[in-house]
Every structure is written in structure tokens, then in C-alpha cells.
PDB file of C-alpha atoms in Angstrom:
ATOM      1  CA  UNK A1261     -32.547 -33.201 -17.195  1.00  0.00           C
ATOM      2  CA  UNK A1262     -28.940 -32.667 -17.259  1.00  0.00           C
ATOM      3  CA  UNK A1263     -26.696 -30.846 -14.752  1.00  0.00           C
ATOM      4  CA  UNK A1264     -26.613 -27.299 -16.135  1.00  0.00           C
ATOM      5  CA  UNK A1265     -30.855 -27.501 -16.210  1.00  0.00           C
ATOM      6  CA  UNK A1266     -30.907 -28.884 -12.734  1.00  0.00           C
ATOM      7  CA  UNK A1267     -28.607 -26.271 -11.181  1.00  0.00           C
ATOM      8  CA  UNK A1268     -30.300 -23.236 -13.529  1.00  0.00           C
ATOM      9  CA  UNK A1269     -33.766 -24.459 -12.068  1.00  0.00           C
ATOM     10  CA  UNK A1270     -32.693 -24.479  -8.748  1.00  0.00           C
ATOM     11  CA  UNK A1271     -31.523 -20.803  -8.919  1.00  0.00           C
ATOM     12  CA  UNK A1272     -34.679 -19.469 -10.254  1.00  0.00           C
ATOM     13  CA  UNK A1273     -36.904 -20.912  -8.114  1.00  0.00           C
ATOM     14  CA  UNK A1274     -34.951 -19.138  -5.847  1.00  0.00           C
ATOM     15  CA  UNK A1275     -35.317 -15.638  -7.633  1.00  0.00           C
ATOM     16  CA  UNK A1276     -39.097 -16.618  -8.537  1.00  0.00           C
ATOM     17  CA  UNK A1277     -39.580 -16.649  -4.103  1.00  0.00           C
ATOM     18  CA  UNK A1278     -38.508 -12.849  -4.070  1.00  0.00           C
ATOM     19  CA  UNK A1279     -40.400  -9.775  -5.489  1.00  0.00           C
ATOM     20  CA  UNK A1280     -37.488  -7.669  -5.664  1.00  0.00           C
ATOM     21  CA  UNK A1281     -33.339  -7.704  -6.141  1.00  0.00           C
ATOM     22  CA  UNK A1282     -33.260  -6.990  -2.358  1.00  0.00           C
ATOM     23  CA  UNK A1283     -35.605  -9.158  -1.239  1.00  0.00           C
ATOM     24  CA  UNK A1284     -33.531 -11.502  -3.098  1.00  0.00           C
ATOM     25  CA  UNK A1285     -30.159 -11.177  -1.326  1.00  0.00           C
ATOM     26  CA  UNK A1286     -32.434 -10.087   2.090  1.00  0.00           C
ATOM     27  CA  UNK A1287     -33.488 -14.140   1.585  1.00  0.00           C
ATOM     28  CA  UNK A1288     -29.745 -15.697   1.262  1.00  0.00           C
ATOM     29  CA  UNK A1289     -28.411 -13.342   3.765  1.00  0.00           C
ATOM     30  CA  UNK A1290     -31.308 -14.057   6.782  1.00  0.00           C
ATOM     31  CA  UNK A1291     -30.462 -17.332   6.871  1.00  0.00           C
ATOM     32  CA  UNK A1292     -26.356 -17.153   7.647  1.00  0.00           C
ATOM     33  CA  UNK A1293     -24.252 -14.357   6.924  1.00  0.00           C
ATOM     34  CA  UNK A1294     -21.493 -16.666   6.275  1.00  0.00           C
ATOM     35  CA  UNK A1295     -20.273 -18.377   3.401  1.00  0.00           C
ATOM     36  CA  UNK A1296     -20.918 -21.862   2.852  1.00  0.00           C
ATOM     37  CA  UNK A1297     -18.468 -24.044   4.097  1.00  0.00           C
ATOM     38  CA  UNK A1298     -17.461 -27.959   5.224  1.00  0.00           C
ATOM     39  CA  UNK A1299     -18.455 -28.887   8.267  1.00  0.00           C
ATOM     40  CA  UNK A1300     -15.366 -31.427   8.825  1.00  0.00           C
ATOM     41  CA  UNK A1301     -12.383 -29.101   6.646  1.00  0.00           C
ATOM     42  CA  UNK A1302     -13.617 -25.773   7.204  1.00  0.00           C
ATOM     43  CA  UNK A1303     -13.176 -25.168   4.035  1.00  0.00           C
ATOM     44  CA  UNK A1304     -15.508 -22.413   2.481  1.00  0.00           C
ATOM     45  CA  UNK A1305     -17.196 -23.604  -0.971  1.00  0.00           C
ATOM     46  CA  UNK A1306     -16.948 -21.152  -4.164  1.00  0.00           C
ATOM     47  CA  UNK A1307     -18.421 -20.177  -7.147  1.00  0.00           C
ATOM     48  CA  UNK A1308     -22.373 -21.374  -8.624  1.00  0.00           C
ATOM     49  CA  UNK A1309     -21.884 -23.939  -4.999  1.00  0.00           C
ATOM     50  CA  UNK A1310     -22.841 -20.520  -2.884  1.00  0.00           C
ATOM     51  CA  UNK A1311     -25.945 -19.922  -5.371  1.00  0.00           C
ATOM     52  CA  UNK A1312     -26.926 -23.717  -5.391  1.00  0.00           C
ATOM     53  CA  UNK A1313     -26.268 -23.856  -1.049  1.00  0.00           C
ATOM     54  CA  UNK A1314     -28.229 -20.577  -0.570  1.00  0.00           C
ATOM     55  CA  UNK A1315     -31.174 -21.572  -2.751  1.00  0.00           C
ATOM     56  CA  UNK A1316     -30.889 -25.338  -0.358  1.00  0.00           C
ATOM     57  CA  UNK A1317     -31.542 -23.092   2.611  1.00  0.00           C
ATOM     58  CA  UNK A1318     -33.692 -21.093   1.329  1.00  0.00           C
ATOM     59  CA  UNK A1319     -36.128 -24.153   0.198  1.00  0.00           C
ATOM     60  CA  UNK A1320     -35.678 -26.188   2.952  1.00  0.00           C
ATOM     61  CA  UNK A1321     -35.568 -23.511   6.362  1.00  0.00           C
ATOM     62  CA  UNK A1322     -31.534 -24.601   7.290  1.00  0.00           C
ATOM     63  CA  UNK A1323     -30.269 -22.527   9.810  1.00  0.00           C
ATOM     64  CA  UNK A1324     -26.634 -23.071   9.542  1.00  0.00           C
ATOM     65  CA  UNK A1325     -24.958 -23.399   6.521  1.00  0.00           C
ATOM     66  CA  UNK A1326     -22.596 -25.966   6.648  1.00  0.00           C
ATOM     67  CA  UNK A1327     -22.626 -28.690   4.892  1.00  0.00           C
ATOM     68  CA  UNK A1328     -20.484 -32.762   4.160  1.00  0.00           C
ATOM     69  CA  UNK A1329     -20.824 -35.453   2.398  1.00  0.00           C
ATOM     70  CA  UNK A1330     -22.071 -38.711   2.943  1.00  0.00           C
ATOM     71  CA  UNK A1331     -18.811 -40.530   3.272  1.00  0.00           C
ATOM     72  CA  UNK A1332     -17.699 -37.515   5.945  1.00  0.00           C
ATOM     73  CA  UNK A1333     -20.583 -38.214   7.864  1.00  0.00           C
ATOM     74  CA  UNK A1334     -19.692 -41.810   7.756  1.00  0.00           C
ATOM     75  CA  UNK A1335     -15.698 -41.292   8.286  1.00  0.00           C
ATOM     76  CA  UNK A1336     -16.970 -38.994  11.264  1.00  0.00           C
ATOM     77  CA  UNK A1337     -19.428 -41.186  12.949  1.00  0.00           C
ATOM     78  CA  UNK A1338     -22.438 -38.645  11.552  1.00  0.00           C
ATOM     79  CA  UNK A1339     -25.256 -40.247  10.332  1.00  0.00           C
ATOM     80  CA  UNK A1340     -27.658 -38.850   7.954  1.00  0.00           C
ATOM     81  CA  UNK A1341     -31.221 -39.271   8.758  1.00  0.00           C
ATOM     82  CA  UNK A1342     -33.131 -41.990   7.025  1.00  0.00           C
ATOM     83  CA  UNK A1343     -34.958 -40.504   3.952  1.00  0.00           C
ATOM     84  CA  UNK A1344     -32.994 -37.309   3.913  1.00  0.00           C
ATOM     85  CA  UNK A1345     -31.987 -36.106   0.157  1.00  0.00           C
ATOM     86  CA  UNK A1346     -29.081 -34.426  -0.742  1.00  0.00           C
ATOM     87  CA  UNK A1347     -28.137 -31.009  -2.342  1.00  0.00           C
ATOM     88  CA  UNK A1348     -26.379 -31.553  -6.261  1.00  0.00           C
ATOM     89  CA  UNK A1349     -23.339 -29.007  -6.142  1.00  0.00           C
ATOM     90  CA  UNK A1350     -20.963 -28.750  -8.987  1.00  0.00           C
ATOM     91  CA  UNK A1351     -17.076 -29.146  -9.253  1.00  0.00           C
ATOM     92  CA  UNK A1352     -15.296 -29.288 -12.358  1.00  0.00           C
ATOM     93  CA  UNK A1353     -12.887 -32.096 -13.827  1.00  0.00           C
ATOM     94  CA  UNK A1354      -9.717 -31.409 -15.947  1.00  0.00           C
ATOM     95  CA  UNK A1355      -9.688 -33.316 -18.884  1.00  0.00           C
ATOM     96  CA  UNK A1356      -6.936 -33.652 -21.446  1.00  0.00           C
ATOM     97  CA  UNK A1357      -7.065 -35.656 -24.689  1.00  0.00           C
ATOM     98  CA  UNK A1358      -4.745 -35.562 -27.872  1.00  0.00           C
ATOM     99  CA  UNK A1359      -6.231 -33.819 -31.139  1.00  0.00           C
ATOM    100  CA  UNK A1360      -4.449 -33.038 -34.271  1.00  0.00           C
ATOM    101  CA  UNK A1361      -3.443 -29.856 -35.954  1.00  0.00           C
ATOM    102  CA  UNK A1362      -5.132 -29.285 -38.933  1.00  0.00           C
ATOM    103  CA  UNK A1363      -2.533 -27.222 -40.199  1.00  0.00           C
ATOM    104  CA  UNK A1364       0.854 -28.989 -39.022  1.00  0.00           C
ATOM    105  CA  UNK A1365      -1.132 -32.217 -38.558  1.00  0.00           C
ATOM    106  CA  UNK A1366       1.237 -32.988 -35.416  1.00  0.00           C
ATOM    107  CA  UNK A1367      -0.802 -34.227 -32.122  1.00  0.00           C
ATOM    108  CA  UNK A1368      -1.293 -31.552 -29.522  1.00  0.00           C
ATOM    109  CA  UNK A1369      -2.779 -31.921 -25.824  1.00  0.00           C
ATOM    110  CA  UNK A1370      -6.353 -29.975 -25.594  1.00  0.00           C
ATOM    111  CA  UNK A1371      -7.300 -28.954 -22.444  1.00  0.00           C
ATOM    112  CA  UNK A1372     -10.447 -28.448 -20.510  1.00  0.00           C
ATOM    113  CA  UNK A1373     -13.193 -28.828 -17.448  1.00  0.00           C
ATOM    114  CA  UNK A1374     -16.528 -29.968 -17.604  1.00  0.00           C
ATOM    115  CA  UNK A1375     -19.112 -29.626 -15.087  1.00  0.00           C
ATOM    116  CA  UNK A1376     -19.516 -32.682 -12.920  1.00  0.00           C
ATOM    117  CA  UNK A1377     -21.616 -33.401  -9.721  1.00  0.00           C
ATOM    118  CA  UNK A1378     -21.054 -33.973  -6.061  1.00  0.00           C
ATOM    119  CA  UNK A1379     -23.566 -34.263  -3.661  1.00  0.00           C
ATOM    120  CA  UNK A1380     -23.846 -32.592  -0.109  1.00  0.00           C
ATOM    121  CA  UNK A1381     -25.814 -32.387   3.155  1.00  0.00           C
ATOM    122  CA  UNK A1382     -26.626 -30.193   5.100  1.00  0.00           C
ATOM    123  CA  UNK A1383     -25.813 -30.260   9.212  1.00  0.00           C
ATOM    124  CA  UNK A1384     -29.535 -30.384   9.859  1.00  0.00           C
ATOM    125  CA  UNK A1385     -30.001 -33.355   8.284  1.00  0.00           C
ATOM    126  CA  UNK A1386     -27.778 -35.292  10.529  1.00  0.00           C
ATOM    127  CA  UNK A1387     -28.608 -36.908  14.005  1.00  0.00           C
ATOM    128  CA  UNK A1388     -27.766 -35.813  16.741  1.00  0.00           C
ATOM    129  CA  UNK A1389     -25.608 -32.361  15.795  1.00  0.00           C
ATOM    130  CA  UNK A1390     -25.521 -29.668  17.611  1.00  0.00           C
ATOM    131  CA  UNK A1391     -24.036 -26.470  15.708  1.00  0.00           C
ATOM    132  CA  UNK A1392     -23.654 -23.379  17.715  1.00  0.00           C
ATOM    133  CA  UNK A1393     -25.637 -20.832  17.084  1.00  0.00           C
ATOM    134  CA  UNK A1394     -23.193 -17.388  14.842  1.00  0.00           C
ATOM    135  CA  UNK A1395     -24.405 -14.291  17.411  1.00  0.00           C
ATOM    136  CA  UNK A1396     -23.737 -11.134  16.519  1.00  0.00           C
ATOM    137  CA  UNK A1397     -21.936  -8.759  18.744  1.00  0.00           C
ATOM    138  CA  UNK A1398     -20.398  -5.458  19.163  1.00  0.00           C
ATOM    139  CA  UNK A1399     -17.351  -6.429  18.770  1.00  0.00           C
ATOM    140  CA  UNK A1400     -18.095  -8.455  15.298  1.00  0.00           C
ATOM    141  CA  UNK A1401     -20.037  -5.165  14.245  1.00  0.00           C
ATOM    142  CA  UNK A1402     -16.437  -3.373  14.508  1.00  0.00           C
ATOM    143  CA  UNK A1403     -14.839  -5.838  12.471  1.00  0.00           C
ATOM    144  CA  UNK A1404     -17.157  -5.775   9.632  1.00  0.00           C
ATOM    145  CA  UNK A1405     -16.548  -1.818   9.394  1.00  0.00           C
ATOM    146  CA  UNK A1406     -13.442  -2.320   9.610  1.00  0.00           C
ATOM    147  CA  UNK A1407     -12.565  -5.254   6.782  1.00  0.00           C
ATOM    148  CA  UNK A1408     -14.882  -2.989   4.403  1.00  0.00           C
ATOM    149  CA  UNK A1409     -12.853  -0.196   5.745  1.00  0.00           C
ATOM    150  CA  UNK A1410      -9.526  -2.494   4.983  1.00  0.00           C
ATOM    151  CA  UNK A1411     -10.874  -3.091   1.694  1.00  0.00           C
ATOM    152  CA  UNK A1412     -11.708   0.081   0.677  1.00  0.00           C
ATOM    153  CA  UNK A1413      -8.671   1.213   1.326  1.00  0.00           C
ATOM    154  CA  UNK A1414      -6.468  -1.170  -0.899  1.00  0.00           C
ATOM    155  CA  UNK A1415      -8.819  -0.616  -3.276  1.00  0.00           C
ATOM    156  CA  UNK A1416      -7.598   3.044  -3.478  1.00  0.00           C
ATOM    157  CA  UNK A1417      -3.941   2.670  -2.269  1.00  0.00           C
ATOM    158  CA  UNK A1418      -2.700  -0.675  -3.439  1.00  0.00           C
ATOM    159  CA  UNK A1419      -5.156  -1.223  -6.683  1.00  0.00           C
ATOM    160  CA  UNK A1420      -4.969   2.530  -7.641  1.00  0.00           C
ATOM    161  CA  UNK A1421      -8.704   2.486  -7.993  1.00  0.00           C
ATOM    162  CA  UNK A1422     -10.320   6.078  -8.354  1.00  0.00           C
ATOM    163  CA  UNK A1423     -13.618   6.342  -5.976  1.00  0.00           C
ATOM    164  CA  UNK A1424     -15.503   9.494  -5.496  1.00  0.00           C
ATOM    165  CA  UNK A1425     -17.422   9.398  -1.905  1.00  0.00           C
ATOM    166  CA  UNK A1426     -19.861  12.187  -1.130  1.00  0.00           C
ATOM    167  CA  UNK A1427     -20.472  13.884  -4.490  1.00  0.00           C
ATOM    168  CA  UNK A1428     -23.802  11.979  -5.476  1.00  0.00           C
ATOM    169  CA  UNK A1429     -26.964  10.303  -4.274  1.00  0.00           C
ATOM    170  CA  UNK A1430     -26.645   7.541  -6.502  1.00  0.00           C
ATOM    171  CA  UNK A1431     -24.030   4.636  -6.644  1.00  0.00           C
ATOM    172  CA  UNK A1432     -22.206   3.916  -9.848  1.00  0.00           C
ATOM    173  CA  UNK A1433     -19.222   2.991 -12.292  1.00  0.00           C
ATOM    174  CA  UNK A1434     -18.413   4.951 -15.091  1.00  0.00           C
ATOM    175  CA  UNK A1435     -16.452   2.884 -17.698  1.00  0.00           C
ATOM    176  CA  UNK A1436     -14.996   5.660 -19.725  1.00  0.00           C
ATOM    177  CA  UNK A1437     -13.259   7.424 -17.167  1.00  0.00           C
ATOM    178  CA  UNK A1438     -12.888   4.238 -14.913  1.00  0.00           C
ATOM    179  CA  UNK A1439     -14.178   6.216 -12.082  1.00  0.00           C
ATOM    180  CA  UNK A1440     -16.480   4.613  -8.936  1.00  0.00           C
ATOM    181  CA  UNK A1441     -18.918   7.507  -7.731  1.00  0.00           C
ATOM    182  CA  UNK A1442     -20.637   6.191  -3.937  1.00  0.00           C
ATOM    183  CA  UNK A1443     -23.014   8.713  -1.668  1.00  0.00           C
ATOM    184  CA  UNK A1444     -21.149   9.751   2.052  1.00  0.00           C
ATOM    185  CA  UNK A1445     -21.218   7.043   4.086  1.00  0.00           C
ATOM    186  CA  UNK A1446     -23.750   9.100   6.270  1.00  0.00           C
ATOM    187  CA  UNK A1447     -26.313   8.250   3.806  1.00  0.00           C
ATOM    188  CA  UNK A1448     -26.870   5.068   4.786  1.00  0.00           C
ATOM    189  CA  UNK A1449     -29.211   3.707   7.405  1.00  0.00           C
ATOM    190  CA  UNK A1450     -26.302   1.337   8.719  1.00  0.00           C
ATOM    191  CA  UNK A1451     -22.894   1.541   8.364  1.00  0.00           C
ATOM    192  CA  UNK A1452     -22.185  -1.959   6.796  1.00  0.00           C
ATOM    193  CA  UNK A1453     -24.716  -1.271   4.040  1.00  0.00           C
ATOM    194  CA  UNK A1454     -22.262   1.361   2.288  1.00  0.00           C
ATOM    195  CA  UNK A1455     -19.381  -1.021   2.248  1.00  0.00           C
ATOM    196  CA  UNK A1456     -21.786  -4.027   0.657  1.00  0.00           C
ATOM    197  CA  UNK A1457     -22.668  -1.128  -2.181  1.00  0.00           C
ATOM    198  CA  UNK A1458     -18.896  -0.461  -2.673  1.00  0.00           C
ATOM    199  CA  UNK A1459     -18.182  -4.295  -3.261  1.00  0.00           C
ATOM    200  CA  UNK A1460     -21.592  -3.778  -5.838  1.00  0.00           C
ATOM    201  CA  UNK A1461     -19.859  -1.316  -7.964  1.00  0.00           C
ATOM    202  CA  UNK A1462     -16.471  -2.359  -7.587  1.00  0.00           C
ATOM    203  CA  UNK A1463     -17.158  -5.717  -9.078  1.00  0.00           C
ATOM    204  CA  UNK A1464     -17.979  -3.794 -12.198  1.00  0.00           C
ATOM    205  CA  UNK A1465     -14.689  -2.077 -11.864  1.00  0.00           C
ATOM    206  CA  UNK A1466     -12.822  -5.020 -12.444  1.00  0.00           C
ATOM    207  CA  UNK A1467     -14.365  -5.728 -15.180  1.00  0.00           C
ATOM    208  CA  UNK A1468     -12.300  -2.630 -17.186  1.00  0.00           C
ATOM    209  CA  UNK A1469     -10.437  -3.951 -20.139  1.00  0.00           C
ATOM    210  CA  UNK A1470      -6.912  -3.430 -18.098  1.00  0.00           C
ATOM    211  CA  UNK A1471      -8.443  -6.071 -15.230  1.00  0.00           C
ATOM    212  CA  UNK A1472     -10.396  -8.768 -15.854  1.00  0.00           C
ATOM    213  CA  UNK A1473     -11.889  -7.177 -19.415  1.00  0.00           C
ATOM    214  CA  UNK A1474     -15.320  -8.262 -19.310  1.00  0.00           C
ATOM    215  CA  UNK A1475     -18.248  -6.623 -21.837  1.00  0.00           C
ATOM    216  CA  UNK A1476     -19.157  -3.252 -20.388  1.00  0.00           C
ATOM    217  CA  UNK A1477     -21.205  -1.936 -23.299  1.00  0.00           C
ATOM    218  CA  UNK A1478     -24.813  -3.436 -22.671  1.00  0.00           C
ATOM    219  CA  UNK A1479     -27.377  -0.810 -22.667  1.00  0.00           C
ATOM    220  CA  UNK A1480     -29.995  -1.015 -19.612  1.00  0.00           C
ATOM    221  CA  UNK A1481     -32.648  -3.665 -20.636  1.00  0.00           C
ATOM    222  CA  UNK A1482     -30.173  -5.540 -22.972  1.00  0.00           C
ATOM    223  CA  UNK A1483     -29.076  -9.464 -21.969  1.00  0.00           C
ATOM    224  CA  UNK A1484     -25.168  -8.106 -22.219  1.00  0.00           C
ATOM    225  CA  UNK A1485     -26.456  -5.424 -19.150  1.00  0.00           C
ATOM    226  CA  UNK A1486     -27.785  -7.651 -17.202  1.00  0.00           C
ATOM    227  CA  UNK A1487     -25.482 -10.097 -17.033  1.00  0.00           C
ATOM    228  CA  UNK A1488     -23.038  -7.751 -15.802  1.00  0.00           C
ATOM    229  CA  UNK A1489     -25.380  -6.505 -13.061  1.00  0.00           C
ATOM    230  CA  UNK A1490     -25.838  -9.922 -12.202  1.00  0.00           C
ATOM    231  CA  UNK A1491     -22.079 -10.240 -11.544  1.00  0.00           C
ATOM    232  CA  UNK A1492     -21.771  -7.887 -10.184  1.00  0.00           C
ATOM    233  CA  UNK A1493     -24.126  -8.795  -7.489  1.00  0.00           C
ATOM    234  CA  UNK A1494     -23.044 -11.969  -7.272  1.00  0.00           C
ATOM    235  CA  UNK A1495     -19.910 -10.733  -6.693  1.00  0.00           C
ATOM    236  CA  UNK A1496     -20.636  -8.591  -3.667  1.00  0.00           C
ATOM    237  CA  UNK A1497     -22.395 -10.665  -2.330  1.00  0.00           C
ATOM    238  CA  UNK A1498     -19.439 -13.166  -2.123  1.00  0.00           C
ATOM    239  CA  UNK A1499     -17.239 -10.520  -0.331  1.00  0.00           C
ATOM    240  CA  UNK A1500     -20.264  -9.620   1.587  1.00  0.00           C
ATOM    241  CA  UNK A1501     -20.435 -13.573   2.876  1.00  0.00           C
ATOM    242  CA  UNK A1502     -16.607 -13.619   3.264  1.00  0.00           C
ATOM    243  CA  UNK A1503     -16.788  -9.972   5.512  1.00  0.00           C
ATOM    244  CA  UNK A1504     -20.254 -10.420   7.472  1.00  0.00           C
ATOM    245  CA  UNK A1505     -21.497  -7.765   5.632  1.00  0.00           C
ATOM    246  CA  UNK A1506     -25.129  -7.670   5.344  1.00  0.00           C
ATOM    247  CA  UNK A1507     -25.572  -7.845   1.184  1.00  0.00           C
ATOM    248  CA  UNK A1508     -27.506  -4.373   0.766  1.00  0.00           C
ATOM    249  CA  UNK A1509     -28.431  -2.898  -2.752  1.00  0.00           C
ATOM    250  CA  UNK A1510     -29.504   0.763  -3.440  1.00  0.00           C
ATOM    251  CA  UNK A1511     -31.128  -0.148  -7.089  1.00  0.00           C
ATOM    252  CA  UNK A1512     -33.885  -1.845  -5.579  1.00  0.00           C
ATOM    253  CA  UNK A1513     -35.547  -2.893  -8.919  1.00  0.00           C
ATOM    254  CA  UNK A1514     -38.087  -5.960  -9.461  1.00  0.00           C
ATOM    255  CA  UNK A1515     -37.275  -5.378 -12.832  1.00  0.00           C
ATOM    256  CA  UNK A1516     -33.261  -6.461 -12.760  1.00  0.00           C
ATOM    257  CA  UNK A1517     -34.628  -9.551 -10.963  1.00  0.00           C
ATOM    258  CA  UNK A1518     -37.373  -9.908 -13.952  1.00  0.00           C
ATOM    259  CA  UNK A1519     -33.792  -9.291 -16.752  1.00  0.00           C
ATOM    260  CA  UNK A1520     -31.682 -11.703 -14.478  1.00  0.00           C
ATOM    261  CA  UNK A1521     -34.685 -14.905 -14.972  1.00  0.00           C
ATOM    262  CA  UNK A1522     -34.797 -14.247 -18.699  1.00  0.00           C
ATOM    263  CA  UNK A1523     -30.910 -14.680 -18.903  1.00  0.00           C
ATOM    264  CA  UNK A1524     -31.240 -17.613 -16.965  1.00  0.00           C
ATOM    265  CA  UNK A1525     -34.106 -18.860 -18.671  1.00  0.00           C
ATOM    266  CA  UNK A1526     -32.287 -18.266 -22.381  1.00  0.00           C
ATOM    267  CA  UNK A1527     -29.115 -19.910 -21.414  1.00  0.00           C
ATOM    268  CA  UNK A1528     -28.793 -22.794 -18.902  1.00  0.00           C
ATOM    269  CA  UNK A1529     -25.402 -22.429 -19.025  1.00  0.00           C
ATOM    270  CA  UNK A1530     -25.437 -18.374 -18.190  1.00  0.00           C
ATOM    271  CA  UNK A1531     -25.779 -18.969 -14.348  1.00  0.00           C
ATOM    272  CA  UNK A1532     -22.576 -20.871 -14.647  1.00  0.00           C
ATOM    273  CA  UNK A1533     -20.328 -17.939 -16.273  1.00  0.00           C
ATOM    274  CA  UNK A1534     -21.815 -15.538 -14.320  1.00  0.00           C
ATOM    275  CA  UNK A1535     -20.665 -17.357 -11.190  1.00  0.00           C
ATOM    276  CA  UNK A1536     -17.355 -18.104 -12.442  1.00  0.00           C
ATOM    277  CA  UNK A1537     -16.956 -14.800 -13.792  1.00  0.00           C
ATOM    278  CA  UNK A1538     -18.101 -12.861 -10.185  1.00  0.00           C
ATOM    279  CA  UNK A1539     -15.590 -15.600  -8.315  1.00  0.00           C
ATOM    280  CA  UNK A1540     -13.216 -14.128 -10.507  1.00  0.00           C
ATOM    281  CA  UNK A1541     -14.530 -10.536  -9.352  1.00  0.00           C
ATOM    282  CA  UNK A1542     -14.532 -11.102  -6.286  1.00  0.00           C
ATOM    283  CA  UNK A1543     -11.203 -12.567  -5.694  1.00  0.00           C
ATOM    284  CA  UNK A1544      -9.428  -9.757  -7.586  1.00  0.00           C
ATOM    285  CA  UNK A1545     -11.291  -7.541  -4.969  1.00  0.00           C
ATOM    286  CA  UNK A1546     -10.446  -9.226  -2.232  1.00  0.00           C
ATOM    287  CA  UNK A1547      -6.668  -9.764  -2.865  1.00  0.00           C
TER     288      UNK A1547
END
């Protein structure tokens, strides 16, 4: 089994666990609302390593998602316990080789990445750790309003992006006029839930052909649709992680988790784009 099939299965037996798109992100997000990150840099990991590190937790009941490597836990005087296996995440490795031009025939430098592995564990499989526990507060409550609120807001002012609030029950992007239509923000049972819909439908925003021109054309039931949806979501649910938002969909549809497993299933490389691709989103969003 090679790296793309070992990641791909890991992500659907994820999806296979939930009944429901909601129930999926309700899974990843019960755990820890916070991206995953390095226990020794603090640095927050990216990309298909969120999907991979949520599906870990999921599996395997960790409470805290932070995670090292063996030689940090060694560096660090950590030990891993005995018998403990680790998570396969993914990085990618420039490479660069010479190749000639069929046409001039002179040597040119071709440049690319391809997938390799790294492996990680998880804070709960060391001895002797104690991680304190994230607690939710009042005060954190404000400030998740308020960086949805901050991000809204450039959205509209710095980004120029056109979004309709109040004039619909239903959330949605319309391509052609590259227009973002969300219900009031009174709509919602909590607060938090209509920012993590905004991210949802601004993630397809970015993909208009001025901004990061991805295929918006796939009718509902095609692979090209859900693909994008799945983007999307993966997309908002990065900013959600980065914000503290709880990741909250209104299309709550067993059958876009059904259309996301057959893209998988077709294409163990599709998990991979569509990652990369709602990284992409995501940052664009959030910058």
C-alpha cells in the first residue's frame, strides 16, 4: 500500500464513522477545537496533516491534539510508551532534476514535490505528560465573535467581497454574479455557528476565476460538485480550527458525505488536492 492509499483510507474510515456531513465535522471538532499543532515548536500543522491528525483522534479517543516526533520526545526527555504506534503524516520534498527540451534540445531544471512521510505521536502516548486541559470561557466566547466578526469584515472592506446578510433562509454562492447570500445572524441557534457558515461559502468565493480560479461548473451530484463542496468544507473548517469556531454546516446532507467517499474512493490522490486546494482557500481568507 503506498502513501496516497494509506492516507485516503485513513480519511474514509473517518467519514464511514459519521452518518451525516455534520456529524462528520461534530466528530473532529468534539475532540479539540484547535488546530493541530507541535507540542515542542508550537507550530500548527497544515493541509491533508489536519485530516490525517483528526481522523488519529478520532480512532484512538486523544483528548488533546498535539502531537512530536520521536526524536523530540527523545531531545526533550519524553518517552513514548513501549508498544505505542505512530500516526503517518505527509510533507512534501522539492525535487529538481535536469531534462531536455525537445524543441531547443538545451537542458532545463524541472521542478517538483512529491509526497513523502513523517511520522508523529500523539501527547497521550507519552509518559508521564500532563497537558492542560483548553476550557472554554466567556471571555474566549467574545473572541471567537469577534475574529469571525474581524473576518467578515475584511472580507467586505479590504477583499471587496459582496455578501448579502438577511435576505434568505438558505446559505450560498452565486458564481455568476460573484455574490455570497447568508440568513441574519439571528437565525442561528449560536452565534459562532453563522460565522463557521460564512467561512463555508466563502471558501467557494475564492474559488472565482479572478482569485484562486478553481472549477465552479459541477452540477449537484457530479464528481466536479463535490469536490468543490468538499473544499470548501475543508476549508472552513481550517479557519474554524484557527478561530475556535465550532465547524457548523446548514446543508446537513448524508448524501454530500455519500459524493465526498466516492471521490475519495475513485482517486487516491483526490483527498490530497482537495486539501491543498482548501489550504489555499483558507489562507486567502484568512489574510
Amino acid at each position: 500500500m503506498n502513501l496516497y492509499e494509506q492516507v485516503t483510507n485513513q480519511i474514509i474510515e473517518l467519514m464511514e464513522t459519521a452518518t451525516s456531513s455534520q456529524e462528520l465535522w461534530s466528530k473532529i471538532g468534539s475532540t479539540d477545537l484547535f488546530a493541530p499543532k507541535n507540542h515542542v515548536t508550537g507550530d500548527f500543522y497544515n493541509g491533508i496533516n489536519i485530516l490525517i491528525l483528526a481522523a488519529a483522534m478520532q480512532k484512538f479517543g486523544y483528548q488533546h491534539n498535539e502531537w512530536l516526533t520521536f526524536n523530540q520526545a527523545k531531545a526533550n526527555n519524553l518517552k513514548v510508551r513501549k508498544g505505542e504506534k505512530s500516526t503517518v503524516c505527509v510533507f512534501y520534498k522539492p525535487i529538481e532534476k535536469d531534462t531536455v527540451n525537445p524543441e531547443s534540445g538545451e537542458v532545463e531544471k524541472e521542478r517538483f514535490a512529491i509526497a513523502k512521510p513523517f511520522y508523529l505521536f500523539n501527547v497521550a502516548q507519552l509518559e508521564n505528560v500532563t497537558i492542560s486541559n483548553n476550557e472554554t470561557s466567556l471571555e474566549n466566547e467574545f473572541s471567537k465573535i469577534e475574529a469571525g466578526e474581524i473576518i467578515l469584515n475584511n472580507l467586505i472592506e479590504k477583499k471587496g467581497a459582496a455578501i448579502q446578510i438577511g435576505s434568505s433562509d438558505s446559505a450560498y454562492y452565486v458564481p455568476s454574479v460573484d455574490k455570497i447570500v447568508l440568513p441574519a445572524k439571528e437565525q442561528f441557534t449560536k452565534a459562532e455557528y453563522f460565522y463557521s457558515v460564512l467561512f463555508h461559502e466563502a471558501s467557494h468565493w475564492t474559488g472565482n476565476k479572478s482569485r484562486l480560479d478553481r472549477n465552479l461548473s459541477g452540477r449537484f451530484g457530479s464528481q466536479s460538485y463535490a469536490m468543490e463542496e468538499l473544499i470548501a468544507e475543508l476549508s472552513s473548517a481550517f479557519t474554524c480550527a484557527k478561530t475556535g469556531i465550532v465547524k457548523h454546516t446548514i446543508e446537513n446532507h448524508a448524501c454530500y458525505l455519500k459524493s465526498w467517499l466516492q471521490v475519495l474512493k475513485n482517486d487516491t490522490k483526490a483527498i490530497f488536492t482537495a486539501a491543498a486546494q482548501a489550504q489555499k482557500a483558507h489562507e486567502f481568507i484568512m489574510n
